[in-house]
Structure formats: structure tokens, C-alpha cells
mmCIF file of C-alpha atoms in Angstrom:
data_model
loop_
_atom_site.group_PDB
_atom_site.id
_atom_site.type_symbol
_atom_site.label_atom_id
_atom_site.label_comp_id
_atom_site.label_asym_id
_atom_site.label_seq_id
_atom_site.Cartn_x
_atom_site.Cartn_y
_atom_site.Cartn_z
ATOM 1 C CA UNK A 28 -9.912 -23.407 44.083
ATOM 2 C CA UNK A 29 -10.196 -20.405 42.063
ATOM 3 C CA UNK A 30 -12.771 -19.797 39.362
ATOM 4 C CA UNK A 31 -11.134 -19.975 35.713
ATOM 5 C CA UNK A 32 -12.180 -17.096 33.294
ATOM 6 C CA UNK A 33 -12.626 -17.774 29.749
ATOM 7 C CA UNK A 34 -12.568 -15.135 26.848
ATOM 8 C CA UNK A 35 -13.856 -15.847 23.396
ATOM 9 C CA UNK A 36 -14.915 -13.943 20.252
ATOM 10 C CA UNK A 37 -17.456 -14.920 17.803
ATOM 11 C CA UNK A 38 -18.541 -12.481 14.864
ATOM 12 C CA UNK A 39 -16.654 -9.636 16.633
ATOM 13 C CA UNK A 40 -18.410 -10.032 19.900
ATOM 14 C CA UNK A 41 -16.486 -10.737 22.974
ATOM 15 C CA UNK A 42 -17.954 -13.133 25.540
ATOM 16 C CA UNK A 43 -16.371 -13.594 28.985
ATOM 17 C CA UNK A 44 -17.387 -16.862 30.876
ATOM 18 C CA UNK A 45 -16.543 -18.514 33.836
ATOM 19 C CA UNK A 46 -15.686 -22.329 34.307
ATOM 20 C CA UNK A 47 -19.208 -23.127 35.393
ATOM 21 C CA UNK A 48 -20.326 -22.115 32.018
ATOM 22 C CA UNK A 49 -22.168 -18.894 33.068
ATOM 23 C CA UNK A 50 -21.541 -15.888 30.773
ATOM 24 C CA UNK A 51 -20.304 -12.851 32.840
ATOM 25 C CA UNK A 52 -20.701 -10.463 29.868
ATOM 26 C CA UNK A 53 -21.039 -10.427 25.977
ATOM 27 C CA UNK A 54 -20.784 -7.313 23.744
ATOM 28 C CA UNK A 55 -18.609 -4.881 22.087
ATOM 29 C CA UNK A 56 -15.785 -3.281 24.348
ATOM 30 C CA UNK A 57 -15.830 0.355 23.574
ATOM 31 C CA UNK A 58 -18.740 0.005 21.175
ATOM 32 C CA UNK A 59 -16.095 -1.934 18.641
ATOM 33 C CA UNK A 60 -15.955 -5.192 17.190
ATOM 34 C CA UNK A 61 -13.084 -7.302 18.333
ATOM 35 C CA UNK A 62 -10.635 -8.314 15.618
ATOM 36 C CA UNK A 63 -7.973 -10.132 17.713
ATOM 37 C CA UNK A 64 -7.905 -11.419 21.248
ATOM 38 C CA UNK A 65 -4.941 -12.524 23.506
ATOM 39 C CA UNK A 66 -5.157 -13.566 26.975
ATOM 40 C CA UNK A 67 -2.888 -11.544 29.108
ATOM 41 C CA UNK A 68 -0.110 -13.139 31.394
ATOM 42 C CA UNK A 69 -2.385 -12.955 34.523
ATOM 43 C CA UNK A 70 -4.769 -15.404 32.858
ATOM 44 C CA UNK A 71 -7.765 -13.135 34.351
ATOM 45 C CA UNK A 72 -7.778 -10.390 31.662
ATOM 46 C CA UNK A 73 -7.277 -10.142 27.971
ATOM 47 C CA UNK A 74 -5.820 -7.835 25.274
ATOM 48 C CA UNK A 75 -8.303 -6.972 22.600
ATOM 49 C CA UNK A 76 -7.674 -5.321 19.185
ATOM 50 C CA UNK A 77 -10.764 -3.486 18.209
ATOM 51 C CA UNK A 78 -11.980 -2.555 14.799
ATOM 52 C CA UNK A 79 -11.937 1.274 14.742
ATOM 53 C CA UNK A 80 -14.559 3.243 12.795
ATOM 54 C CA UNK A 81 -13.593 4.592 9.374
ATOM 55 C CA UNK A 82 -12.271 8.197 9.578
ATOM 56 C CA UNK A 83 -11.985 8.140 13.430
ATOM 57 C CA UNK A 84 -8.803 10.042 13.798
ATOM 58 C CA UNK A 85 -6.686 8.881 16.543
ATOM 59 C CA UNK A 86 -8.338 5.776 17.794
ATOM 60 C CA UNK A 87 -7.105 3.815 20.745
ATOM 61 C CA UNK A 88 -8.288 0.601 19.755
ATOM 62 C CA UNK A 89 -5.942 -1.726 21.799
ATOM 63 C CA UNK A 90 -7.405 -2.419 25.209
ATOM 64 C CA UNK A 91 -6.878 -4.655 28.266
ATOM 65 C CA UNK A 92 -10.217 -5.752 29.569
ATOM 66 C CA UNK A 93 -10.783 -7.498 32.905
ATOM 67 C CA UNK A 94 -12.896 -10.640 33.782
ATOM 68 C CA UNK A 95 -15.480 -8.122 34.935
ATOM 69 C CA UNK A 96 -15.695 -6.531 31.479
ATOM 70 C CA UNK A 97 -13.834 -3.505 32.506
ATOM 71 C CA UNK A 98 -11.439 -1.708 30.358
ATOM 72 C CA UNK A 99 -8.360 -1.071 32.372
ATOM 73 C CA UNK A 100 -6.361 0.679 29.727
ATOM 74 C CA UNK A 101 -6.370 1.783 26.114
ATOM 75 C CA UNK A 102 -2.959 1.487 24.428
ATOM 76 C CA UNK A 103 -0.993 4.541 23.903
ATOM 77 C CA UNK A 104 -0.245 5.548 20.324
ATOM 78 C CA UNK A 105 2.894 7.330 18.828
ATOM 79 C CA UNK A 106 2.439 11.124 18.315
ATOM 80 C CA UNK A 107 2.885 10.531 14.694
ATOM 81 C CA UNK A 108 -0.229 12.327 13.167
ATOM 82 C CA UNK A 109 -3.813 13.175 13.017
ATOM 83 C CA UNK A 110 -4.940 9.790 12.231
ATOM 84 C CA UNK A 111 -3.755 6.516 13.535
ATOM 85 C CA UNK A 112 -4.893 3.259 15.097
ATOM 86 C CA UNK A 113 -3.437 -0.142 15.915
ATOM 87 C CA UNK A 114 -3.603 -2.739 13.161
ATOM 88 C CA UNK A 115 -2.019 -5.900 14.783
ATOM 89 C CA UNK A 116 -1.613 -7.326 18.285
ATOM 90 C CA UNK A 117 1.019 -9.772 19.631
ATOM 91 C CA UNK A 118 2.869 -10.452 23.068
ATOM 92 C CA UNK A 119 6.619 -11.312 23.944
ATOM 93 C CA UNK A 120 7.549 -13.943 26.217
ATOM 94 C CA UNK A 121 7.646 -11.388 29.088
ATOM 95 C CA UNK A 122 3.949 -10.269 28.466
ATOM 96 C CA UNK A 123 5.231 -6.908 26.781
ATOM 97 C CA UNK A 124 2.345 -5.907 24.331
ATOM 98 C CA UNK A 125 3.741 -5.549 20.718
ATOM 99 C CA UNK A 126 1.497 -3.772 18.289
ATOM 100 C CA UNK A 127 1.765 -2.182 14.820
ATOM 101 C CA UNK A 128 0.025 1.082 13.843
ATOM 102 C CA UNK A 129 -1.760 2.240 10.720
ATOM 103 C CA UNK A 130 0.932 4.902 10.249
ATOM 104 C CA UNK A 131 3.788 2.321 10.172
ATOM 105 C CA UNK A 132 5.089 2.174 13.709
ATOM 106 C CA UNK A 133 5.919 -0.965 15.744
ATOM 107 C CA UNK A 134 5.520 -0.271 19.451
ATOM 108 C CA UNK A 135 5.886 -2.113 22.676
ATOM 109 C CA UNK A 136 3.493 -1.498 25.544
ATOM 110 C CA UNK A 137 3.716 -1.856 29.323
ATOM 111 C CA UNK A 138 1.146 -4.669 29.871
ATOM 112 C CA UNK A 139 0.124 -3.308 33.160
ATOM 113 C CA UNK A 140 -0.507 0.363 32.075
ATOM 114 C CA UNK A 141 -0.859 0.230 28.131
ATOM 115 C CA UNK A 142 1.834 3.060 28.081
ATOM 116 C CA UNK A 143 4.322 3.312 25.203
ATOM 117 C CA UNK A 144 7.722 1.700 26.070
ATOM 118 C CA UNK A 145 9.234 2.124 22.612
ATOM 119 C CA UNK A 146 8.558 2.739 19.088
ATOM 120 C CA UNK A 147 10.245 1.988 15.818
ATOM 121 C CA UNK A 148 9.123 3.415 12.382
ATOM 122 C CA UNK A 149 8.943 0.604 10.004
ATOM 123 C CA UNK A 150 7.494 1.693 6.691
#
């Protein structure tokens, strides 16, 4: 029987636990608080929308993190301007990552790589 992994967020801090109630890791991915969290389709990793620092320029604040607390990718932003960050996170039925950016783009990201699949300007 495989060990189940649990991801949770409290006050912006991500905790990764195993089903035996042992904590694997707790902290701030990339040093940023977690605003939103979605379990990835594999059930052993999670997608995290992080709170970017103010005035941070282009911040790739959407990450996929493993059960070992390793960031495996940072979501690719559209090439729209000098300042941008992700502001929302969702997934579709196929596991494709859907996100919106501060500059007004709705994007689709490859769930395995975080690479930009498509973008649409919505403002």
C-alpha cells in the first residue's frame, strides 16, 4: 500500500504530511506565502499560487511542488510587460493549469512542465 500525501495551508504556510501524520515539510515555497493550493492530478504534488512581493517585476509565482517539497516548475508568464505575476489558479478536467495574470491574460499551462500552452488577453 502506498503512502498518501496531504498538502495543507494555514496562514500562508504550506505543510506537507504523510498519512501516518508525520510532517515532511512546512514553510514558504520560494519564500512566499501560499494564497491558493490545488492538488495536482497525480495526487502526489500540488499547484501553489504564491503571494509575490510588491514591486517584484515579473514574478513566476505559480509553482508545482512535490511531496518532498521540491519545486519542479514555475509557471511561464506571457511576454506582456516588465511587471507581471499570476493572480488566480484553477485546473480543467484534463489537469491543464488555468491561471490569470495581473496584466490581464488568461493562460493555459502544461501541468508537467509549467510551459505556456495558450494565452488570451481578457481586459
